[in-house]
PDB file of N, CA and C in Angstrom:
ATOM      1  N   UNK H   1     -25.402 -16.157   6.116  1.00 36.00           N
ATOM      2  CA  UNK H   1     -24.410 -16.896   5.359  1.00 36.00           C
ATOM      3  C   UNK H   1     -24.690 -16.813   3.879  1.00 36.00           C
ATOM      4  N   UNK H   2     -23.657 -16.900   3.149  1.00 49.00           N
ATOM      5  CA  UNK H   2     -23.746 -16.830   1.697  1.00 49.00           C
ATOM      6  C   UNK H   2     -24.141 -18.189   1.135  1.00 49.00           C
ATOM      7  N   UNK H   3     -25.193 -18.222   0.339  1.00 45.00           N
ATOM      8  CA  UNK H   3     -25.638 -19.458  -0.280  1.00 45.00           C
ATOM      9  C   UNK H   3     -25.252 -19.406  -1.753  1.00 45.00           C
ATOM     10  N   UNK H   4     -24.064 -19.823  -2.041  1.00 56.00           N
ATOM     11  CA  UNK H   4     -23.508 -19.698  -3.375  1.00 56.00           C
ATOM     12  C   UNK H   4     -23.464 -21.055  -4.056  1.00 56.00           C
ATOM     13  N   UNK H   5     -23.886 -21.068  -5.309  1.00 64.00           N
ATOM     14  CA  UNK H   5     -23.872 -22.313  -6.070  1.00 64.00           C
ATOM     15  C   UNK H   5     -22.452 -22.578  -6.559  1.00 64.00           C
ATOM     16  N   UNK H   6     -22.076 -23.841  -6.621  1.00 77.00           N
ATOM     17  CA  UNK H   6     -20.740 -24.231  -7.047  1.00 77.00           C
ATOM     18  C   UNK H   6     -20.559 -24.025  -8.542  1.00 77.00           C
ATOM     19  N   UNK H   7     -19.432 -23.460  -8.908  1.00 79.00           N
ATOM     20  CA  UNK H   7     -19.073 -23.246 -10.311  1.00 79.00           C
ATOM     21  C   UNK H   7     -18.017 -24.225 -10.779  1.00 79.00           C
ATOM     22  N   UNK H   8     -17.655 -25.177  -9.961  1.00 81.00           N
ATOM     23  CA  UNK H   8     -16.542 -26.068 -10.268  1.00 81.00           C
ATOM     24  C   UNK H   8     -16.740 -26.847 -11.558  1.00 81.00           C
ATOM     25  N   UNK H   9     -17.947 -27.317 -11.809  1.00 83.00           N
ATOM     26  CA  UNK H   9     -18.211 -28.063 -13.041  1.00 83.00           C
ATOM     27  C   UNK H   9     -18.008 -27.211 -14.276  1.00 83.00           C
ATOM     28  N   UNK H  10     -18.445 -25.953 -14.201  1.00 86.00           N
ATOM     29  CA  UNK H  10     -18.269 -25.032 -15.325  1.00 86.00           C
ATOM     30  C   UNK H  10     -16.799 -24.697 -15.543  1.00 86.00           C
ATOM     31  N   UNK H  11     -16.094 -24.478 -14.436  1.00 87.00           N
ATOM     32  CA  UNK H  11     -14.671 -24.159 -14.533  1.00 87.00           C
ATOM     33  C   UNK H  11     -13.906 -25.340 -15.123  1.00 87.00           C
ATOM     34  N   UNK H  12     -14.225 -26.542 -14.673  1.00 86.00           N
ATOM     35  CA  UNK H  12     -13.547 -27.738 -15.175  1.00 86.00           C
ATOM     36  C   UNK H  12     -13.758 -27.892 -16.675  1.00 86.00           C
ATOM     37  N   UNK H  13     -14.980 -27.750 -17.128  1.00 88.00           N
ATOM     38  CA  UNK H  13     -15.289 -27.903 -18.546  1.00 88.00           C
ATOM     39  C   UNK H  13     -14.615 -26.820 -19.393  1.00 88.00           C
ATOM     40  N   UNK H  14     -14.735 -25.580 -18.988  1.00 90.00           N
ATOM     41  CA  UNK H  14     -14.195 -24.483 -19.778  1.00 90.00           C
ATOM     42  C   UNK H  14     -12.677 -24.476 -19.763  1.00 90.00           C
ATOM     43  N   UNK H  15     -12.054 -24.713 -18.606  1.00 92.00           N
ATOM     44  CA  UNK H  15     -10.595 -24.712 -18.590  1.00 92.00           C
ATOM     45  C   UNK H  15     -10.028 -25.886 -19.359  1.00 92.00           C
ATOM     46  N   UNK H  16     -10.736 -26.997 -19.384  1.00 91.00           N
ATOM     47  CA  UNK H  16     -10.296 -28.122 -20.217  1.00 91.00           C
ATOM     48  C   UNK H  16     -10.292 -27.748 -21.697  1.00 91.00           C
ATOM     49  N   UNK H  17     -11.316 -27.029 -22.126  1.00 91.00           N
ATOM     50  CA  UNK H  17     -11.351 -26.556 -23.512  1.00 91.00           C
ATOM     51  C   UNK H  17     -10.244 -25.550 -23.798  1.00 91.00           C
ATOM     52  N   UNK H  18      -9.969 -24.682 -22.846  1.00 91.00           N
ATOM     53  CA  UNK H  18      -8.935 -23.669 -23.055  1.00 91.00           C
ATOM     54  C   UNK H  18      -7.522 -24.268 -23.009  1.00 91.00           C
ATOM     55  N   UNK H  19      -7.354 -25.388 -22.330  1.00 92.00           N
ATOM     56  CA  UNK H  19      -6.072 -26.103 -22.394  1.00 92.00           C
ATOM     57  C   UNK H  19      -5.816 -26.528 -23.839  1.00 92.00           C
ATOM     58  N   UNK H  20      -6.855 -27.076 -24.477  1.00 90.00           N
ATOM     59  CA  UNK H  20      -6.733 -27.459 -25.885  1.00 90.00           C
ATOM     60  C   UNK H  20      -6.431 -26.273 -26.779  1.00 90.00           C
ATOM     61  N   UNK H  21      -7.072 -25.135 -26.505  1.00 89.00           N
ATOM     62  CA  UNK H  21      -6.801 -23.920 -27.273  1.00 89.00           C
ATOM     63  C   UNK H  21      -5.347 -23.488 -27.129  1.00 89.00           C
ATOM     64  N   UNK H  22      -4.823 -23.567 -25.915  1.00 88.00           N
ATOM     65  CA  UNK H  22      -3.417 -23.186 -25.695  1.00 88.00           C
ATOM     66  C   UNK H  22      -2.470 -24.129 -26.433  1.00 88.00           C
ATOM     67  N   UNK H  23      -2.787 -25.424 -26.448  1.00 89.00           N
ATOM     68  CA  UNK H  23      -1.956 -26.366 -27.203  1.00 89.00           C
ATOM     69  C   UNK H  23      -1.973 -26.036 -28.695  1.00 89.00           C
ATOM     70  N   UNK H  24      -3.143 -25.696 -29.216  1.00 89.00           N
ATOM     71  CA  UNK H  24      -3.241 -25.314 -30.631  1.00 89.00           C
ATOM     72  C   UNK H  24      -2.456 -24.033 -30.893  1.00 89.00           C
ATOM     73  N   UNK H  25      -2.550 -23.067 -29.982  1.00 84.00           N
ATOM     74  CA  UNK H  25      -1.809 -21.813 -30.149  1.00 84.00           C
ATOM     75  C   UNK H  25      -0.306 -22.065 -30.131  1.00 84.00           C
ATOM     76  N   UNK H  26       0.171 -22.896 -29.203  1.00 84.00           N
ATOM     77  CA  UNK H  26       1.609 -23.185 -29.157  1.00 84.00           C
ATOM     78  C   UNK H  26       2.076 -23.900 -30.421  1.00 84.00           C
ATOM     79  N   UNK H  27       1.286 -24.841 -30.898  1.00 85.00           N
ATOM     80  CA  UNK H  27       1.635 -25.555 -32.120  1.00 85.00           C
ATOM     81  C   UNK H  27       1.655 -24.612 -33.307  1.00 85.00           C
ATOM     82  N   UNK H  28       0.675 -23.726 -33.383  1.00 82.00           N
ATOM     83  CA  UNK H  28       0.621 -22.757 -34.486  1.00 82.00           C
ATOM     84  C   UNK H  28       1.814 -21.810 -34.450  1.00 82.00           C
ATOM     85  N   UNK H  29       2.185 -21.372 -33.265  1.00 77.00           N
ATOM     86  CA  UNK H  29       3.338 -20.476 -33.155  1.00 77.00           C
ATOM     87  C   UNK H  29       4.615 -21.167 -33.626  1.00 77.00           C
ATOM     88  N   UNK H  30       4.735 -22.447 -33.321  1.00 79.00           N
ATOM     89  CA  UNK H  30       5.915 -23.196 -33.772  1.00 79.00           C
ATOM     90  C   UNK H  30       5.898 -23.393 -35.283  1.00 79.00           C
ATOM     91  N   UNK H  31       4.724 -23.649 -35.849  1.00 84.00           N
ATOM     92  CA  UNK H  31       4.632 -23.882 -37.290  1.00 84.00           C
ATOM     93  C   UNK H  31       4.880 -22.617 -38.106  1.00 84.00           C
ATOM     94  N   UNK H  32       4.316 -21.487 -37.655  1.00 77.00           N
ATOM     95  CA  UNK H  32       4.442 -20.243 -38.409  1.00 77.00           C
ATOM     96  C   UNK H  32       5.723 -19.491 -38.113  1.00 77.00           C
ATOM     97  N   UNK H  33       6.442 -19.894 -37.076  1.00 72.00           N
ATOM     98  CA  UNK H  33       7.730 -19.307 -36.704  1.00 72.00           C
ATOM     99  C   UNK H  33       7.672 -17.780 -36.657  1.00 72.00           C
ATOM    100  N   UNK H  34       6.761 -17.276 -35.833  1.00 64.00           N
ATOM    101  CA  UNK H  34       6.633 -15.830 -35.667  1.00 64.00           C
ATOM    102  C   UNK H  34       7.903 -15.262 -35.043  1.00 64.00           C
ATOM    103  N   UNK H  35       8.263 -14.026 -35.400  1.00 65.00           N
ATOM    104  CA  UNK H  35       9.501 -13.453 -34.870  1.00 65.00           C
ATOM    105  C   UNK H  35       9.474 -13.219 -33.359  1.00 65.00           C
ATOM    106  N   UNK H  36       8.297 -13.138 -32.772  1.00 56.00           N
ATOM    107  CA  UNK H  36       8.199 -12.896 -31.333  1.00 56.00           C
ATOM    108  C   UNK H  36       7.794 -14.162 -30.584  1.00 56.00           C
ATOM    109  N   UNK H  37       8.081 -15.303 -31.200  1.00 55.00           N
ATOM    110  CA  UNK H  37       7.540 -16.532 -30.655  1.00 55.00           C
ATOM    111  C   UNK H  37       7.983 -16.833 -29.226  1.00 55.00           C
ATOM    112  N   UNK H  38       9.194 -16.449 -28.834  1.00 68.00           N
ATOM    113  CA  UNK H  38       9.631 -16.813 -27.488  1.00 68.00           C
ATOM    114  C   UNK H  38       8.810 -16.105 -26.420  1.00 68.00           C
ATOM    115  N   UNK H  39       8.500 -14.823 -26.631  1.00 80.00           N
ATOM    116  CA  UNK H  39       7.716 -14.071 -25.653  1.00 80.00           C
ATOM    117  C   UNK H  39       6.273 -14.561 -25.621  1.00 80.00           C
ATOM    118  N   UNK H  40       5.677 -14.741 -26.786  1.00 82.00           N
ATOM    119  CA  UNK H  40       4.292 -15.206 -26.858  1.00 82.00           C
ATOM    120  C   UNK H  40       4.205 -16.661 -26.418  1.00 82.00           C
ATOM    121  N   UNK H  41       5.210 -17.451 -26.729  1.00 85.00           N
ATOM    122  CA  UNK H  41       5.256 -18.840 -26.255  1.00 85.00           C
ATOM    123  C   UNK H  41       5.231 -18.897 -24.735  1.00 85.00           C
ATOM    124  N   UNK H  42       5.979 -18.009 -24.107  1.00 88.00           N
ATOM    125  CA  UNK H  42       6.029 -17.989 -22.644  1.00 88.00           C
ATOM    126  C   UNK H  42       4.670 -17.632 -22.049  1.00 88.00           C
ATOM    127  N   UNK H  43       4.007 -16.656 -22.642  1.00 90.00           N
ATOM    128  CA  UNK H  43       2.690 -16.255 -22.158  1.00 90.00           C
ATOM    129  C   UNK H  43       1.697 -17.405 -22.334  1.00 90.00           C
ATOM    130  N   UNK H  44       1.739 -18.043 -23.499  1.00 88.00           N
ATOM    131  CA  UNK H  44       0.819 -19.147 -23.772  1.00 88.00           C
ATOM    132  C   UNK H  44       1.094 -20.330 -22.848  1.00 88.00           C
ATOM    133  N   UNK H  45       2.356 -20.623 -22.621  1.00 90.00           N
ATOM    134  CA  UNK H  45       2.703 -21.721 -21.718  1.00 90.00           C
ATOM    135  C   UNK H  45       2.245 -21.429 -20.289  1.00 90.00           C
ATOM    136  N   UNK H  46       2.374 -20.178 -19.863  1.00 94.00           N
ATOM    137  CA  UNK H  46       1.901 -19.809 -18.523  1.00 94.00           C
ATOM    138  C   UNK H  46       0.387 -19.945 -18.428  1.00 94.00           C
ATOM    139  N   UNK H  47      -0.324 -19.535 -19.476  1.00 94.00           N
ATOM    140  CA  UNK H  47      -1.784 -19.690 -19.495  1.00 94.00           C
ATOM    141  C   UNK H  47      -2.159 -21.164 -19.452  1.00 94.00           C
ATOM    142  N   UNK H  48      -1.415 -21.982 -20.184  1.00 94.00           N
ATOM    143  CA  UNK H  48      -1.669 -23.425 -20.196  1.00 94.00           C
ATOM    144  C   UNK H  48      -1.516 -24.012 -18.798  1.00 94.00           C
ATOM    145  N   UNK H  49      -0.479 -23.625 -18.094  1.00 95.00           N
ATOM    146  CA  UNK H  49      -0.253 -24.118 -16.726  1.00 95.00           C
ATOM    147  C   UNK H  49      -1.383 -23.656 -15.801  1.00 95.00           C
ATOM    148  N   UNK H  50      -1.811 -22.409 -15.953  1.00 95.00           N
ATOM    149  CA  UNK H  50      -2.901 -21.912 -15.113  1.00 95.00           C
ATOM    150  C   UNK H  50      -4.210 -22.649 -15.383  1.00 95.00           C
ATOM    151  N   UNK H  51      -4.491 -22.940 -16.654  1.00 94.00           N
ATOM    152  CA  UNK H  51      -5.712 -23.679 -16.966  1.00 94.00           C
ATOM    153  C   UNK H  51      -5.637 -25.125 -16.487  1.00 94.00           C
ATOM    154  N   UNK H  52      -4.457 -25.726 -16.552  1.00 95.00           N
ATOM    155  CA  UNK H  52      -4.303 -27.084 -16.015  1.00 95.00           C
ATOM    156  C   UNK H  52      -4.498 -27.079 -14.499  1.00 95.00           C
ATOM    157  N   UNK H  53      -3.947 -26.076 -13.831  1.00 95.00           N
ATOM    158  CA  UNK H  53      -4.140 -25.963 -12.383  1.00 95.00           C
ATOM    159  C   UNK H  53      -5.615 -25.744 -12.057  1.00 95.00           C
ATOM    160  N   UNK H  54      -6.268 -24.929 -12.870  1.00 95.00           N
ATOM    161  CA  UNK H  54      -7.692 -24.689 -12.671  1.00 95.00           C
ATOM    162  C   UNK H  54      -8.503 -25.970 -12.843  1.00 95.00           C
ATOM    163  N   UNK H  55      -8.150 -26.770 -13.856  1.00 93.00           N
ATOM    164  CA  UNK H  55      -8.821 -28.065 -14.057  1.00 93.00           C
ATOM    165  C   UNK H  55      -8.641 -28.961 -12.836  1.00 93.00           C
ATOM    166  N   UNK H  56      -7.420 -29.077 -12.390  1.00 92.00           N
ATOM    167  CA  UNK H  56      -7.122 -29.944 -11.252  1.00 92.00           C
ATOM    168  C   UNK H  56      -7.843 -29.482  -9.994  1.00 92.00           C
ATOM    169  N   UNK H  57      -7.782 -28.196  -9.712  1.00 91.00           N
ATOM    170  CA  UNK H  57      -8.405 -27.680  -8.492  1.00 91.00           C
ATOM    171  C   UNK H  57      -9.928 -27.752  -8.537  1.00 91.00           C
ATOM    172  N   UNK H  58     -10.504 -27.512  -9.702  1.00 92.00           N
ATOM    173  CA  UNK H  58     -11.964 -27.611  -9.785  1.00 92.00           C
ATOM    174  C   UNK H  58     -12.408 -29.072  -9.661  1.00 92.00           C
ATOM    175  N   UNK H  59     -11.619 -29.995 -10.201  1.00 90.00           N
ATOM    176  CA  UNK H  59     -11.932 -31.409 -10.006  1.00 90.00           C
ATOM    177  C   UNK H  59     -11.838 -31.777  -8.527  1.00 90.00           C
ATOM    178  N   UNK H  60     -10.791 -31.300  -7.870  1.00 89.00           N
ATOM    179  CA  UNK H  60     -10.645 -31.583  -6.437  1.00 89.00           C
ATOM    180  C   UNK H  60     -11.782 -30.978  -5.627  1.00 89.00           C
ATOM    181  N   UNK H  61     -12.275 -29.824  -6.054  1.00 89.00           N
ATOM    182  CA  UNK H  61     -13.390 -29.234  -5.316  1.00 89.00           C
ATOM    183  C   UNK H  61     -14.670 -30.025  -5.518  1.00 89.00           C
ATOM    184  N   UNK H  62     -14.798 -30.696  -6.650  1.00 87.00           N
ATOM    185  CA  UNK H  62     -15.971 -31.553  -6.869  1.00 87.00           C
ATOM    186  C   UNK H  62     -15.886 -32.834  -6.046  1.00 87.00           C
ATOM    187  N   UNK H  63     -14.678 -33.317  -5.827  1.00 87.00           N
ATOM    188  CA  UNK H  63     -14.482 -34.597  -5.142  1.00 87.00           C
ATOM    189  C   UNK H  63     -13.898 -34.477  -3.741  1.00 87.00           C
ATOM    190  N   UNK H  64     -13.558 -33.262  -3.315  1.00 79.00           N
ATOM    191  CA  UNK H  64     -12.861 -33.082  -2.049  1.00 79.00           C
ATOM    192  C   UNK H  64     -13.764 -33.158  -0.832  1.00 79.00           C
ATOM    193  N   UNK H  65     -13.126 -33.065   0.309  1.00 81.00           N
ATOM    194  CA  UNK H  65     -13.840 -33.039   1.582  1.00 81.00           C
ATOM    195  C   UNK H  65     -14.533 -31.689   1.730  1.00 81.00           C
ATOM    196  N   UNK H  66     -15.589 -31.667   2.489  1.00 79.00           N
ATOM    197  CA  UNK H  66     -16.400 -30.452   2.608  1.00 79.00           C
ATOM    198  C   UNK H  66     -15.610 -29.263   3.156  1.00 79.00           C
ATOM    199  N   UNK H  67     -14.597 -29.528   3.973  1.00 79.00           N
ATOM    200  CA  UNK H  67     -13.805 -28.429   4.529  1.00 79.00           C
ATOM    201  C   UNK H  67     -12.869 -27.804   3.496  1.00 79.00           C
ATOM    202  N   UNK H  68     -12.575 -28.519   2.426  1.00 84.00           N
ATOM    203  CA  UNK H  68     -11.622 -28.030   1.434  1.00 84.00           C
ATOM    204  C   UNK H  68     -12.276 -27.550   0.145  1.00 84.00           C
ATOM    205  N   UNK H  69     -13.549 -27.825  -0.045  1.00 85.00           N
ATOM    206  CA  UNK H  69     -14.217 -27.550  -1.313  1.00 85.00           C
ATOM    207  C   UNK H  69     -14.159 -26.067  -1.682  1.00 85.00           C
ATOM    208  N   UNK H  70     -14.511 -25.187  -0.766  1.00 88.00           N
ATOM    209  CA  UNK H  70     -14.547 -23.757  -1.065  1.00 88.00           C
ATOM    210  C   UNK H  70     -13.158 -23.213  -1.383  1.00 88.00           C
ATOM    211  N   UNK H  71     -12.157 -23.689  -0.674  1.00 90.00           N
ATOM    212  CA  UNK H  71     -10.788 -23.223  -0.911  1.00 90.00           C
ATOM    213  C   UNK H  71     -10.311 -23.646  -2.293  1.00 90.00           C
ATOM    214  N   UNK H  72     -10.535 -24.919  -2.661  1.00 89.00           N
ATOM    215  CA  UNK H  72     -10.149 -25.400  -3.985  1.00 89.00           C
ATOM    216  C   UNK H  72     -10.858 -24.618  -5.091  1.00 89.00           C
ATOM    217  N   UNK H  73     -12.147 -24.395  -4.892  1.00 90.00           N
ATOM    218  CA  UNK H  73     -12.914 -23.695  -5.918  1.00 90.00           C
ATOM    219  C   UNK H  73     -12.460 -22.247  -6.064  1.00 90.00           C
ATOM    220  N   UNK H  74     -12.170 -21.582  -4.971  1.00 91.00           N
ATOM    221  CA  UNK H  74     -11.716 -20.195  -5.024  1.00 91.00           C
ATOM    222  C   UNK H  74     -10.379 -20.080  -5.756  1.00 91.00           C
ATOM    223  N   UNK H  75      -9.445 -20.971  -5.426  1.00 93.00           N
ATOM    224  CA  UNK H  75      -8.139 -20.935  -6.101  1.00 93.00           C
ATOM    225  C   UNK H  75      -8.301 -21.296  -7.580  1.00 93.00           C
ATOM    226  N   UNK H  76      -9.193 -22.226  -7.891  1.00 92.00           N
ATOM    227  CA  UNK H  76      -9.461 -22.587  -9.285  1.00 92.00           C
ATOM    228  C   UNK H  76     -10.018 -21.393 -10.049  1.00 92.00           C
ATOM    229  N   UNK H  77     -10.891 -20.624  -9.424  1.00 93.00           N
ATOM    230  CA  UNK H  77     -11.447 -19.433 -10.080  1.00 93.00           C
ATOM    231  C   UNK H  77     -10.367 -18.406 -10.354  1.00 93.00           C
ATOM    232  N   UNK H  78      -9.478 -18.186  -9.400  1.00 95.00           N
ATOM    233  CA  UNK H  78      -8.396 -17.220  -9.608  1.00 95.00           C
ATOM    234  C   UNK H  78      -7.417 -17.693 -10.678  1.00 95.00           C
ATOM    235  N   UNK H  79      -7.107 -18.971 -10.691  1.00 95.00           N
ATOM    236  CA  UNK H  79      -6.222 -19.512 -11.730  1.00 95.00           C
ATOM    237  C   UNK H  79      -6.877 -19.376 -13.105  1.00 95.00           C
ATOM    238  N   UNK H  80      -8.176 -19.648 -13.183  1.00 94.00           N
ATOM    239  CA  UNK H  80      -8.907 -19.529 -14.432  1.00 94.00           C
ATOM    240  C   UNK H  80      -8.905 -18.082 -14.920  1.00 94.00           C
ATOM    241  N   UNK H  81      -9.200 -17.145 -14.029  1.00 95.00           N
ATOM    242  CA  UNK H  81      -9.213 -15.735 -14.403  1.00 95.00           C
ATOM    243  C   UNK H  81      -7.830 -15.259 -14.849  1.00 95.00           C
ATOM    244  N   UNK H  82      -6.795 -15.701 -14.163  1.00 96.00           N
ATOM    245  CA  UNK H  82      -5.433 -15.332 -14.550  1.00 96.00           C
ATOM    246  C   UNK H  82      -5.084 -15.880 -15.926  1.00 96.00           C
ATOM    247  N   UNK H  83      -5.494 -17.106 -16.210  1.00 95.00           N
ATOM    248  CA  UNK H  83      -5.270 -17.681 -17.525  1.00 95.00           C
ATOM    249  C   UNK H  83      -5.989 -16.913 -18.613  1.00 95.00           C
ATOM    250  N   UNK H  84      -7.226 -16.472 -18.329  1.00 95.00           N
ATOM    251  CA  UNK H  84      -7.967 -15.667 -19.300  1.00 95.00           C
ATOM    252  C   UNK H  84      -7.267 -14.344 -19.583  1.00 95.00           C
ATOM    253  N   UNK H  85      -6.732 -13.724 -18.555  1.00 96.00           N
ATOM    254  CA  UNK H  85      -6.003 -12.464 -18.741  1.00 96.00           C
ATOM    255  C   UNK H  85      -4.769 -12.692 -19.618  1.00 96.00           C
ATOM    256  N   UNK H  86      -4.059 -13.786 -19.398  1.00 94.00           N
ATOM    257  CA  UNK H  86      -2.886 -14.080 -20.222  1.00 94.00           C
ATOM    258  C   UNK H  86      -3.271 -14.359 -21.672  1.00 94.00           C
ATOM    259  N   UNK H  87      -4.370 -15.064 -21.892  1.00 92.00           N
ATOM    260  CA  UNK H  87      -4.821 -15.302 -23.267  1.00 92.00           C
ATOM    261  C   UNK H  87      -5.217 -13.983 -23.924  1.00 92.00           C
ATOM    262  N   UNK H  88      -5.822 -13.082 -23.164  1.00 93.00           N
ATOM    263  CA  UNK H  88      -6.177 -11.772 -23.698  1.00 93.00           C
ATOM    264  C   UNK H  88      -4.921 -11.009 -24.125  1.00 93.00           C
ATOM    265  N   UNK H  89      -3.908 -11.018 -23.282  1.00 90.00           N
ATOM    266  CA  UNK H  89      -2.648 -10.335 -23.608  1.00 90.00           C
ATOM    267  C   UNK H  89      -2.006 -10.969 -24.833  1.00 90.00           C
ATOM    268  N   UNK H  90      -1.990 -12.298 -24.895  1.00 86.00           N
ATOM    269  CA  UNK H  90      -1.410 -12.991 -26.040  1.00 86.00           C
ATOM    270  C   UNK H  90      -2.149 -12.624 -27.324  1.00 86.00           C
ATOM    271  N   UNK H  91      -3.472 -12.569 -27.260  1.00 86.00           N
ATOM    272  CA  UNK H  91      -4.262 -12.237 -28.438  1.00 86.00           C
ATOM    273  C   UNK H  91      -3.959 -10.823 -28.924  1.00 86.00           C
ATOM    274  N   UNK H  92      -3.846  -9.892 -28.009  1.00 87.00           N
ATOM    275  CA  UNK H  92      -3.512  -8.507 -28.374  1.00 87.00           C
ATOM    276  C   UNK H  92      -2.130  -8.464 -29.022  1.00 87.00           C
ATOM    277  N   UNK H  93      -1.163  -9.164 -28.459  1.00 82.00           N
ATOM    278  CA  UNK H  93       0.196  -9.154 -29.006  1.00 82.00           C
ATOM    279  C   UNK H  93       0.254  -9.766 -30.403  1.00 82.00           C
ATOM    280  N   UNK H  94      -0.448 -10.861 -30.605  1.00 78.00           N
ATOM    281  CA  UNK H  94      -0.428 -11.519 -31.916  1.00 78.00           C
ATOM    282  C   UNK H  94      -1.202 -10.699 -32.938  1.00 78.00           C
ATOM    283  N   UNK H  95      -2.359 -10.189 -32.545  1.00 83.00           N
ATOM    284  CA  UNK H  95      -3.218  -9.473 -33.482  1.00 83.00           C
ATOM    285  C   UNK H  95      -2.602  -8.169 -33.950  1.00 83.00           C
ATOM    286  N   UNK H  96      -2.071  -7.400 -33.045  1.00 80.00           N
ATOM    287  CA  UNK H  96      -1.548  -6.091 -33.391  1.00 80.00           C
ATOM    288  C   UNK H  96      -0.035  -6.044 -33.527  1.00 80.00           C
ATOM    289  N   UNK H  97       0.622  -7.176 -33.474  1.00 69.00           N
ATOM    290  CA  UNK H  97       2.086  -7.232 -33.608  1.00 69.00           C
ATOM    291  C   UNK H  97       2.776  -6.190 -32.737  1.00 69.00           C
ATOM    292  N   UNK H  98       2.365  -6.133 -31.476  1.00 56.00           N
ATOM    293  CA  UNK H  98       2.906  -5.151 -30.558  1.00 56.00           C
ATOM    294  C   UNK H  98       4.377  -5.369 -30.315  1.00 56.00           C
ATOM    295  N   UNK H  99       4.792  -6.605 -30.171  1.00 52.00           N
ATOM    296  CA  UNK H  99       6.184  -6.911 -29.890  1.00 52.00           C
ATOM    297  C   UNK H  99       6.824  -7.463 -31.163  1.00 52.00           C
ATOM    298  N   UNK H 100       7.813  -6.757 -31.659  1.00 52.00           N
ATOM    299  CA  UNK H 100       8.525  -7.245 -32.855  1.00 52.00           C
ATOM    300  C   UNK H 100      10.005  -7.088 -32.681  1.00 52.00           C
TER     301      UNK H 100
END
């Protein structure tokens, strides 16, 4: 059997910080009124939802029943990774002005 240490606490802490980053990014996009704001706004909003889901699921894995802990943590990890990929795409689009 696999003896794997739980990452839920790390995921909860990091995704909570990245939720704040997404809020700052959305606010900045609204303030600077970038010409591609609707597309980048959508990506940022999707990342925000994924990080919120990751926070919720990692919290549930910390407090859940033993039969559900691994499932919650696995889905939280995938949501977290998906959010990171979206932030990476958003950063590339903003930095290099790919979409204009």
